[in-house]
Coordinates of C-alpha atoms and ligand atoms in Angstrom, one line a residue:
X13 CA 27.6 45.6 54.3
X14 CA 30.8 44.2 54.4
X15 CA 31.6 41.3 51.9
X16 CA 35.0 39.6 52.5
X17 CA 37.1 38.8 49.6
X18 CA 38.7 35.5 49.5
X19 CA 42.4 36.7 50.0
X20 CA 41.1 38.4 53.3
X21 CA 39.4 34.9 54.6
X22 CA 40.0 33.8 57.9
X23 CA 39.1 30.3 58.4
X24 CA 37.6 29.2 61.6
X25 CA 36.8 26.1 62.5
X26 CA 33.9 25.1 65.2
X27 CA 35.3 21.3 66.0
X28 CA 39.3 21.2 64.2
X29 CA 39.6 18.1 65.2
X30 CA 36.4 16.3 63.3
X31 CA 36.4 19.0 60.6
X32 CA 40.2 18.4 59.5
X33 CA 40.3 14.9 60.1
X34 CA 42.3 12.2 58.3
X35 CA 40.2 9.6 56.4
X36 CA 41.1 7.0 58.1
X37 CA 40.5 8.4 61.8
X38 CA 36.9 9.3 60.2
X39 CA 36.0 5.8 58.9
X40 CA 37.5 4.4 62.0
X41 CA 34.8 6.8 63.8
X42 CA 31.9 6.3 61.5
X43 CA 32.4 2.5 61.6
X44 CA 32.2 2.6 65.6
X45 CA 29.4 4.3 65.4
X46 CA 27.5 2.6 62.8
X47 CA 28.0 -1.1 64.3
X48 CA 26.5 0.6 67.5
X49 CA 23.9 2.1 65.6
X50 CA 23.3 -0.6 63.5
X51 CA 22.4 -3.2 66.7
X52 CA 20.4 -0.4 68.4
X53 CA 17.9 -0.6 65.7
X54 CA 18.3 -4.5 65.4
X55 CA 16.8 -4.3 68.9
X56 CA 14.8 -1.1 69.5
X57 CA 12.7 -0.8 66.2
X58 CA 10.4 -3.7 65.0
X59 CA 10.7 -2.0 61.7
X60 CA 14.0 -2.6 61.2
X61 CA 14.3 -5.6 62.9
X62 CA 12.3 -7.2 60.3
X63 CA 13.5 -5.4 57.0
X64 CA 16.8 -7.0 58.3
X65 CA 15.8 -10.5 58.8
X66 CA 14.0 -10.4 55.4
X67 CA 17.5 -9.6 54.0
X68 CA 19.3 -12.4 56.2
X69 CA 21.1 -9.6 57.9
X70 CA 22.2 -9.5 61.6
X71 CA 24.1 -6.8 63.6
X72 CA 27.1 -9.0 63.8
X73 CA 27.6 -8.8 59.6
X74 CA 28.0 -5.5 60.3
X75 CA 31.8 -4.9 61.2
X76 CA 32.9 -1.5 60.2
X77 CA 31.5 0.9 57.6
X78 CA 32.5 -0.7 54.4
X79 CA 29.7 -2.9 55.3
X80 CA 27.0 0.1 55.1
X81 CA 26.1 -1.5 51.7
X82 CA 24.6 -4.9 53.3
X83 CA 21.8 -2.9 55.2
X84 CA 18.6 -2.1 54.1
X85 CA 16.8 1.1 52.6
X86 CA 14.7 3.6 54.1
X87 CA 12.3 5.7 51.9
X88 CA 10.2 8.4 52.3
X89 CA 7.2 6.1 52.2
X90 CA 8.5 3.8 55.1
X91 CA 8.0 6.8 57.0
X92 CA 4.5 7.5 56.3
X93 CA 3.7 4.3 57.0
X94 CA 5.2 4.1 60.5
X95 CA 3.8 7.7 61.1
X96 CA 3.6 9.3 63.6
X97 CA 5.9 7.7 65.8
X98 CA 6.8 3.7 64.6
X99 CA 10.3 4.2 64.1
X100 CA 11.1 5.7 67.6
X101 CA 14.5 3.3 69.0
X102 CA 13.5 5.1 72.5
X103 CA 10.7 5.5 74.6
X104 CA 8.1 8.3 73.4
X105 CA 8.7 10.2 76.8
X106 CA 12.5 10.6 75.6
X107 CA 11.5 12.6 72.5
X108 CA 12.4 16.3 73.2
X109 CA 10.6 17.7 69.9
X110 CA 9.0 17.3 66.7
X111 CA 9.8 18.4 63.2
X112 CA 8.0 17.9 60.0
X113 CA 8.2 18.3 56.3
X114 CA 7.3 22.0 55.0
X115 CA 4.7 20.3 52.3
X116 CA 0.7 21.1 53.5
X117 CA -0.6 18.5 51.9
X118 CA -1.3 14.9 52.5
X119 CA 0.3 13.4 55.4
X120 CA 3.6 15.3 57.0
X121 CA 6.6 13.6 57.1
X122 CA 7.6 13.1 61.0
X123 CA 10.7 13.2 62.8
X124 CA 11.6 12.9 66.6
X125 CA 14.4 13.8 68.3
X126 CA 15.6 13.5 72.1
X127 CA 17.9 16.3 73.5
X128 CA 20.6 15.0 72.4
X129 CA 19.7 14.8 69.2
X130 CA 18.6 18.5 69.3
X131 CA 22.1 19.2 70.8
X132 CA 23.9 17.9 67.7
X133 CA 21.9 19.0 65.5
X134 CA 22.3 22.6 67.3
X135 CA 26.2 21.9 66.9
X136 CA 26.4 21.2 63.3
X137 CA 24.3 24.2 62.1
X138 CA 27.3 25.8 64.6
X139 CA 29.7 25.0 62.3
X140 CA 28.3 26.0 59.2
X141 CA 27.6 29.5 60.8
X142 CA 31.7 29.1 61.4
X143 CA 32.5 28.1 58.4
X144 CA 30.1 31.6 57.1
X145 CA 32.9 33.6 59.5
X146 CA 30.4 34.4 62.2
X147 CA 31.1 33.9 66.0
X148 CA 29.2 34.9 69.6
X149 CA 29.6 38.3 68.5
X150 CA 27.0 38.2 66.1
X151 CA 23.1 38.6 65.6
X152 CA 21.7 36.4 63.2
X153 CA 18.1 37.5 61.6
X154 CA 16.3 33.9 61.0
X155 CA 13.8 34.4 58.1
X156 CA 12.7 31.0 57.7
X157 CA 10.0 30.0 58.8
X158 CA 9.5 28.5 62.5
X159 CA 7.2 25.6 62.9
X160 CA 7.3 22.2 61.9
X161 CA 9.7 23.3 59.0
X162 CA 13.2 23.0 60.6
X163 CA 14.7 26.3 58.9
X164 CA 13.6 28.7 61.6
X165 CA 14.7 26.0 65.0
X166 CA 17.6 24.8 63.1
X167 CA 19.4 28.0 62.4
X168 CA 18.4 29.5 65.7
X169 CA 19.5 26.3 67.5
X170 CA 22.9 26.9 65.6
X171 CA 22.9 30.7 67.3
X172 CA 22.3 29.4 70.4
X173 CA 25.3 26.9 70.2
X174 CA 27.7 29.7 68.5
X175 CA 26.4 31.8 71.6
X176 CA 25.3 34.6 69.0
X177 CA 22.1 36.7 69.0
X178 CA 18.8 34.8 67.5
X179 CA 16.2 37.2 65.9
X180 CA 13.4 34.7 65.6
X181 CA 11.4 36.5 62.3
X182 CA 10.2 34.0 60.8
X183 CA 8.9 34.3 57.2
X184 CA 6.9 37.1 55.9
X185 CA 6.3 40.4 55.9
X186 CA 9.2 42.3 53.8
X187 CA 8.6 45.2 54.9
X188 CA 9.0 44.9 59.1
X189 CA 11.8 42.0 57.9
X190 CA 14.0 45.1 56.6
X191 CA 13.1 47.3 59.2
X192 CA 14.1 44.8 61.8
X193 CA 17.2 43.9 60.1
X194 CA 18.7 47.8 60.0
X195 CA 17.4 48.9 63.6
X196 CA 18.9 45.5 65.5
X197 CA 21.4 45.8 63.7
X198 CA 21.8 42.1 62.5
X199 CA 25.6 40.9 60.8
X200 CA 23.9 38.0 59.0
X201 CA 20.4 36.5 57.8
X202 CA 19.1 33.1 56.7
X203 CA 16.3 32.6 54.8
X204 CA 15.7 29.9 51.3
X205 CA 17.4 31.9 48.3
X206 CA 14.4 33.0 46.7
X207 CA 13.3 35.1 49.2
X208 CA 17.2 36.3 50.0
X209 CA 17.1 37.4 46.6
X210 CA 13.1 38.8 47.0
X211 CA 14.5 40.4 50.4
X212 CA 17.9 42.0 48.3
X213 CA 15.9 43.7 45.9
X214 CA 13.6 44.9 48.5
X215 CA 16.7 46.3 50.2
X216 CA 17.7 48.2 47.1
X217 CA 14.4 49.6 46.4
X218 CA 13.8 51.0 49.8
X219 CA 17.7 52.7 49.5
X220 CA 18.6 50.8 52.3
X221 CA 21.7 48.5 51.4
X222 CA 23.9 50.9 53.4
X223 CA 22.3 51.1 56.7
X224 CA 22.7 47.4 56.7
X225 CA 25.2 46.1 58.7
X226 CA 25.0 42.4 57.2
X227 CA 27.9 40.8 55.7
X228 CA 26.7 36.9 55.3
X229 CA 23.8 34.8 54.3
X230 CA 22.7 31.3 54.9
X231 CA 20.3 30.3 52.6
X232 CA 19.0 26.7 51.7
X233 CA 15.9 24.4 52.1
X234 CA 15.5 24.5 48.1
X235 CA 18.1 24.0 44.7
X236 CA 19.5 27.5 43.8
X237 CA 22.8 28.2 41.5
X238 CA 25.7 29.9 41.6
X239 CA 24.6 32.6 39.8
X240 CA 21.9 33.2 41.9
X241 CA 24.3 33.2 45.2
X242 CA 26.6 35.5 42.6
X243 CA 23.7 37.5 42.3
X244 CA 22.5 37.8 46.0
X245 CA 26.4 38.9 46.7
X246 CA 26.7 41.2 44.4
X247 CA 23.4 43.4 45.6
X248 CA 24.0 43.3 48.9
X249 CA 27.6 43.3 49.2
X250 CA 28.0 40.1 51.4
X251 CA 29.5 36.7 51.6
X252 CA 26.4 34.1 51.0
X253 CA 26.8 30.3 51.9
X254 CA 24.7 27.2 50.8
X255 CA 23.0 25.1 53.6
X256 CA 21.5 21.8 53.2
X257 CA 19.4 19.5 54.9
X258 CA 16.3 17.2 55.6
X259 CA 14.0 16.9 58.7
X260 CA 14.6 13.2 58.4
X261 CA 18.1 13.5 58.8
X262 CA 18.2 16.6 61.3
X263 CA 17.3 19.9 59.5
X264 CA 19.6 22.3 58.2
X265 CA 23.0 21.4 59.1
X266 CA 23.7 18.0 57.3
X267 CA 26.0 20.3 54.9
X268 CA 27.6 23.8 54.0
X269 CA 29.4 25.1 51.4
X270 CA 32.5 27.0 52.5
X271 CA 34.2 30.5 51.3
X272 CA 35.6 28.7 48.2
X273 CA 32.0 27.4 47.2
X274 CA 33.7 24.0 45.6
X275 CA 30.4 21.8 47.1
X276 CA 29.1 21.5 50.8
X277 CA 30.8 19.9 53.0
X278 CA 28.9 17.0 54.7
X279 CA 29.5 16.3 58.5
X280 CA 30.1 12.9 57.9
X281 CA 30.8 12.2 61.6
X282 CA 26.9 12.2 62.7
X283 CA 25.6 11.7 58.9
X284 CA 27.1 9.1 56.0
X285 CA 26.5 9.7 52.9
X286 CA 26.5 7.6 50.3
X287 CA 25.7 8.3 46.4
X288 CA 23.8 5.8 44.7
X289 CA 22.7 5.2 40.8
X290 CA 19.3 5.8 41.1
X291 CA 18.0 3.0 38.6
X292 CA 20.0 -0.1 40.8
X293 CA 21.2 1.6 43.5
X294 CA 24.6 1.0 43.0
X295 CA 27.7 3.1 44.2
X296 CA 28.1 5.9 42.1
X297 CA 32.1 6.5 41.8
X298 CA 33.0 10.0 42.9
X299 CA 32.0 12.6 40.8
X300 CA 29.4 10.9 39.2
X301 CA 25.8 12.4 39.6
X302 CA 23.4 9.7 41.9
X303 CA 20.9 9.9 44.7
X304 CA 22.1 10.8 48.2
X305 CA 21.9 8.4 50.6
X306 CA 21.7 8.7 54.3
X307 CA 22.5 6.9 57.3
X308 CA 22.3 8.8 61.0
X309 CA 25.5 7.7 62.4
X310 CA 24.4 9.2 66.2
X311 CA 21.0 9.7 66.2
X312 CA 18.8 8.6 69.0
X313 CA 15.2 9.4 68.4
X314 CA 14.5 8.3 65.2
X315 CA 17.6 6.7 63.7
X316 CA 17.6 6.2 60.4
X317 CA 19.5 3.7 57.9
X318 CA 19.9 4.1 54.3
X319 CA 17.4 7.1 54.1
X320 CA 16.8 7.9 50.4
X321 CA 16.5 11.5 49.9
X322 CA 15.6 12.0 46.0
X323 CA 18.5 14.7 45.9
X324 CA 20.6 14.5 43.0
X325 CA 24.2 15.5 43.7
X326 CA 28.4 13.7 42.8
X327 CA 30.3 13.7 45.7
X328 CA 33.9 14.8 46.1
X329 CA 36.7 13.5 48.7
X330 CA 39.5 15.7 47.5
X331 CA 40.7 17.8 50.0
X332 CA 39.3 21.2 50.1
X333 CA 41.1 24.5 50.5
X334 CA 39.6 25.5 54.0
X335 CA 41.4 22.4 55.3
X336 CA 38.4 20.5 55.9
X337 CA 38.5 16.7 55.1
X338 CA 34.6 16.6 54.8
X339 CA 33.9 15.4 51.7
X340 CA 31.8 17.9 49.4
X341 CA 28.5 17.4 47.5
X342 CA 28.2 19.5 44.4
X343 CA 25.3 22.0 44.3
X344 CA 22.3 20.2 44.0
X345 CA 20.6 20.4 40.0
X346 CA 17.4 19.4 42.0
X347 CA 15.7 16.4 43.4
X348 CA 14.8 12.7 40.9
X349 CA 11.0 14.3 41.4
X350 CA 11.4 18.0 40.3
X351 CA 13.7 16.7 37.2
X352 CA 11.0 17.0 34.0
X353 CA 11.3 14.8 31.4
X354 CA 10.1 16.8 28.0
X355 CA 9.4 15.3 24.9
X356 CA 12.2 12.7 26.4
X357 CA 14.7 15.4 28.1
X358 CA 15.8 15.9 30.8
X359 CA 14.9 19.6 32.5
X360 CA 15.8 20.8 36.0
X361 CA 14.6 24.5 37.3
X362 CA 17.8 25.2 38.2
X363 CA 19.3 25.2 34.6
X364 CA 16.6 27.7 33.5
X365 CA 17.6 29.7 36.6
X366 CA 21.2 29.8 35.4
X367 CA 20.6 30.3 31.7
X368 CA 18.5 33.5 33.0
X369 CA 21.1 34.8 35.1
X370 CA 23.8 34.8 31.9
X371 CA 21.7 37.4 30.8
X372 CA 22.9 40.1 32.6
X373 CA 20.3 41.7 34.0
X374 CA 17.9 41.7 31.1
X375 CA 15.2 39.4 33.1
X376 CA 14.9 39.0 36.4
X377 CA 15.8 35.7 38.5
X378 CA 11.9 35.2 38.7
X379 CA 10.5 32.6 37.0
X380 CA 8.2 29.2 36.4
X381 CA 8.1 26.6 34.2
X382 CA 4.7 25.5 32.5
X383 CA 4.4 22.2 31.4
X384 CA 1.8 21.0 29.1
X385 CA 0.3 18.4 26.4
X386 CA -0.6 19.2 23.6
X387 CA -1.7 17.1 20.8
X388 CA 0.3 14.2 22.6
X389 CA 3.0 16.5 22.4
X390 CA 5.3 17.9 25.8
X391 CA 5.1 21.9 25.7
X392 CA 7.5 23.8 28.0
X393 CA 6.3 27.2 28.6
X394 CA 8.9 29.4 30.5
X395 CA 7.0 32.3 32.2
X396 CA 10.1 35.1 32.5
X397 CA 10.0 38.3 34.4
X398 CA 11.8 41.2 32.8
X399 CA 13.7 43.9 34.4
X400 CA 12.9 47.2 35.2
X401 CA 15.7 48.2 32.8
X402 CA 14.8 46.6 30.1
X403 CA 10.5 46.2 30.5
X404 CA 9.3 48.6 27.1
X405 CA 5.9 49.5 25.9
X406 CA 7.6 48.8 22.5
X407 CA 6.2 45.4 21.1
X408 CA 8.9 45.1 18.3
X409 CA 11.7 45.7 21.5
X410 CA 9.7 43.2 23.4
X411 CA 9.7 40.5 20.8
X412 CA 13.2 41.2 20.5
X413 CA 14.0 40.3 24.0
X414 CA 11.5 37.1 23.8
X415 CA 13.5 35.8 20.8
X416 CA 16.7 36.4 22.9
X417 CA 15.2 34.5 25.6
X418 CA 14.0 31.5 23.6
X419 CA 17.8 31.3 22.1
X420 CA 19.7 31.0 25.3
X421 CA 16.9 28.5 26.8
X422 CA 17.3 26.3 24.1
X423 CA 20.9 26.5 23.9
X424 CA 20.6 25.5 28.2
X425 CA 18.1 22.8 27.6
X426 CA 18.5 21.4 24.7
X427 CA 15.0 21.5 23.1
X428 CA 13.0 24.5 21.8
X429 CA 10.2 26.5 25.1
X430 CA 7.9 28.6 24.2
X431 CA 8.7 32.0 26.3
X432 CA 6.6 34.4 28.1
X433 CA 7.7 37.6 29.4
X434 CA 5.9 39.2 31.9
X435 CA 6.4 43.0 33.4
X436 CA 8.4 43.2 36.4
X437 CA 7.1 42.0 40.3
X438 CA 4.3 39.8 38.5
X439 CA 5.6 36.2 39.5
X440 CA 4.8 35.4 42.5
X441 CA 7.3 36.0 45.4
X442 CA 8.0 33.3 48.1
X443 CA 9.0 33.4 51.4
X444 CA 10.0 29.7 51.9
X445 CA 10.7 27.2 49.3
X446 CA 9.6 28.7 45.6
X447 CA 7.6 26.8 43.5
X448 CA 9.2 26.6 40.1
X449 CA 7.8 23.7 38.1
X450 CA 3.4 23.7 37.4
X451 CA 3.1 20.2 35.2
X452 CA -0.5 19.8 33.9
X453 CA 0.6 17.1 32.5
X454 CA -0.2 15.1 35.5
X455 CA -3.6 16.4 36.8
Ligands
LIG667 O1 14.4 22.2 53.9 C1 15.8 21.8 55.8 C2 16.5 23.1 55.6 C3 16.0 24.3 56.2 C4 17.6 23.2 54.9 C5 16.7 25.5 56.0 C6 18.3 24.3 54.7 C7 17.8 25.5 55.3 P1 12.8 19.7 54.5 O2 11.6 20.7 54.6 O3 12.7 18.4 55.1 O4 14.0 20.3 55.2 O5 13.2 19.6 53.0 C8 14.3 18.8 52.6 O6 14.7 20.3 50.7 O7 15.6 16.8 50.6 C9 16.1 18.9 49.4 O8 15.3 18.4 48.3 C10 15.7 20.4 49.7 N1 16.9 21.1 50.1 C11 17.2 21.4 51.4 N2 18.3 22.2 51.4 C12 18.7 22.4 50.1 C13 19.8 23.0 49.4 C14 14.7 21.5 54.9 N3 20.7 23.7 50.1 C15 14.5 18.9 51.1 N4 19.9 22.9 48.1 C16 15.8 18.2 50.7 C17 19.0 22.2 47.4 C18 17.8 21.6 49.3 N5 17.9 21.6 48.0

């Protein structure tokens, strides 16, 4: 275990020359690309063809990237109905794999790729294992899943483009995940953060923290916050980075945060973001919260414009201490559908998550909201796991705590929850994305 302070970071960089770019050599990129992108959809996908007729649109409007704004909008529902295959812009026996949406129910969402497309999307997750400090030298233990689910192929397509060791794990089974981790010997691990955190606490109760050779983390696929990668640090003494993505867009490795954690730095050069008021869709100004907007600036397979991801983050173009020019998207609070609106607030997970972590140490990072009516009324129930430490057979010390709770909930939220604590290890632990809100309020 070897976590690198910030005065001792050396940056490395996997592509110098995109990463530190000036703005204008990057829109002069992104607008090449996007007028070539924009007529191969024109002419490869009906679906597109058409949404751009109905708007009066043709390729040739389409001069540079200031003009992103004329195009249409993708959703998520555009993709179920062309499922499985009616947005291909190339032939079917082009596509080199599929990759779906982690969700079991309903219809998956679908996305194709050709070789290409599964070289640059191998290349990106490259440079955030880079921008983590790891190199061919390393052996990276891959904890997400493999499947459909991009975590698992995206992070070991980023090993294989680093040139570092893959362990293919998958998810599951804490246990052999541990065991496999100290006896190969593996420098770093990627997994969501609510099973890094599951796995750190797993480490510590086995007494194994310092047989571990592991000095970083990549953990995404689902909102976390910075006390929780604080948290993750601090038990396992390592260096944890943020990693973001969609299978729409390519899997992990549309962002990364970098060693000074100020946002995640989007490579802009294959995917444009754009951040969009979610009521009108127009631009938010930077640093203002809105949805994030996609367009595929190089993708083959199943090109995408406009993609609406639901993911609510503000975007900054400052430039960023580690040199890079990629803009930065702030943590995400969530997505517009895990936001709750009670008794007319609005609640995101993540702010319980961080209210619980101010704590320190009396409850666990373990949690679930409960949402309920009652008597026409919105009820919040937080359920809250309680540490070791601090779990007591004593009611009146147990009420104490519960009172506690309430206070710095309401304080974070801004309306009153009914708390309930719970003895430690009884929420249930996930080893992909957690579930965090249960609303009966819609079933
Ligand atoms: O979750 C891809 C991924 C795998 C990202 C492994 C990072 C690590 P999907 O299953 O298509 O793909 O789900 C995409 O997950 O729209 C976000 O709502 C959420 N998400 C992904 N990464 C983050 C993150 C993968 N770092 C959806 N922070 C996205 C917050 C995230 N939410």
């Amino acid at each position: 275990m070897a976590k690198v302070l910030l005065e001792d970071w050396k940056e490395q960089y996997r592509d110098e020359k995109i990463e530190c770019m000036s703005r204008d050599e990057m829109s002069a990129l992104q607008s090449e690309r996007l007028v070539k992108q924009v007529k191969n959809v024109y002419e490869n996908v009906p679906f597109y063809r058409k949404k751009m007729d109905d708007l009066g649109v043709e390729p040739g409007d389409i001069k540079g990237i200031e003009d992103i704004h004329k195009l249409p909008f993708t959703t998520k529902e555009d993709l179920r109905d062309n499922y499985p295959f009616g947005l291909l812009a190339v032939p079917r026996e082009k596509i080199a794999r599929v990759q779906g949406t982690s969700g079991t129910t309903g219809k998956l969402t679908l996305a194709a790729y050709t070789e290409k497309d599964v070289d640059i999307w191998g290349e990106c997750v490259a440079r955030g294992l880079m921008m983590a400090g790891l190199t061919s030298a390393d052996r990276i233990h891959v904890c997400y899943g493999y499947g459909l689910f991009t975590g698992g192929m995206g992070l070991d397509l980023g090993a294989r483009a680093l040139g570092a060791m893959a362990i293919p794990m998958s998810s599951g089974n804490t246990k052999r995940q541990l065991m496999c981790m100290e006896d190969f010997g593996a420098t770093a691990f990627g997994c969501t953060p609510s099973y890094a955190m599951y796995l750190a606490e797993a480490a510590q109760e086995a007494g194994i923290i310092d047989r571990l050779q592991t000095k970083a983390s990549i953990n995404g696929a689902e909102p976390w916050t910075d006390e929780m990668r604080l948290k993750i640090e601090e038990i396992l003494n390592i260096n944890t980075f943020d990693i973001y993505g969609l299978c729409e867009i390519t899997g992990p490795g549309v962002a990364m945060d970098c060693i000074h954690h100020k946002g995640l730095h989007v490579y802009e050069d294959h995917f444009y973001p754009e951040l969009l008021n979610p009521a009108d869709q127009t631009a938010c100004a930077d640093g203002e919260t809105g949805e994030l907007v996609f367009t595929t600036l190089s993708k083959e397979g199943m090109p995408l414009l406009r993609y609406r991801t639901k993911d609510l983050t503000s975007i900054d173009r400052s430039p960023c201490e580690c040199g890079r020019t990629l803009p930065r998207i702030q943590k995400f609070t969530g997505r517009t559908d895990d936001m709750k609106v009670i008794r007319g607030v609005n609640v995101f997970p993540t702010q319980v998550e961080a209210a619980l972590l101010s704590m320190g140490g009396q409850v666990a990072p373990h949690y679930l909201l409960i949402v309920d009516r009652e008597n026409n009324l919105d009820v919040l129930t937080v359920m809250v796991e309680v540490t070791e430490e601090y779990f007591s057979d004593e009611i009146r010390k147990m009420e104490a705590l519960k009172e506690r709770v309430g206070a710095v909930l309401k304080q974070a939220l801004g309306i009153s929850v009914r708390v309930k604590l719970v003895e430690p290890k009884t929420i249930q632990r996930s080893e992909g994305k957690a579930k965090r809100v249960i609303d009966n309020r819609s079933l």
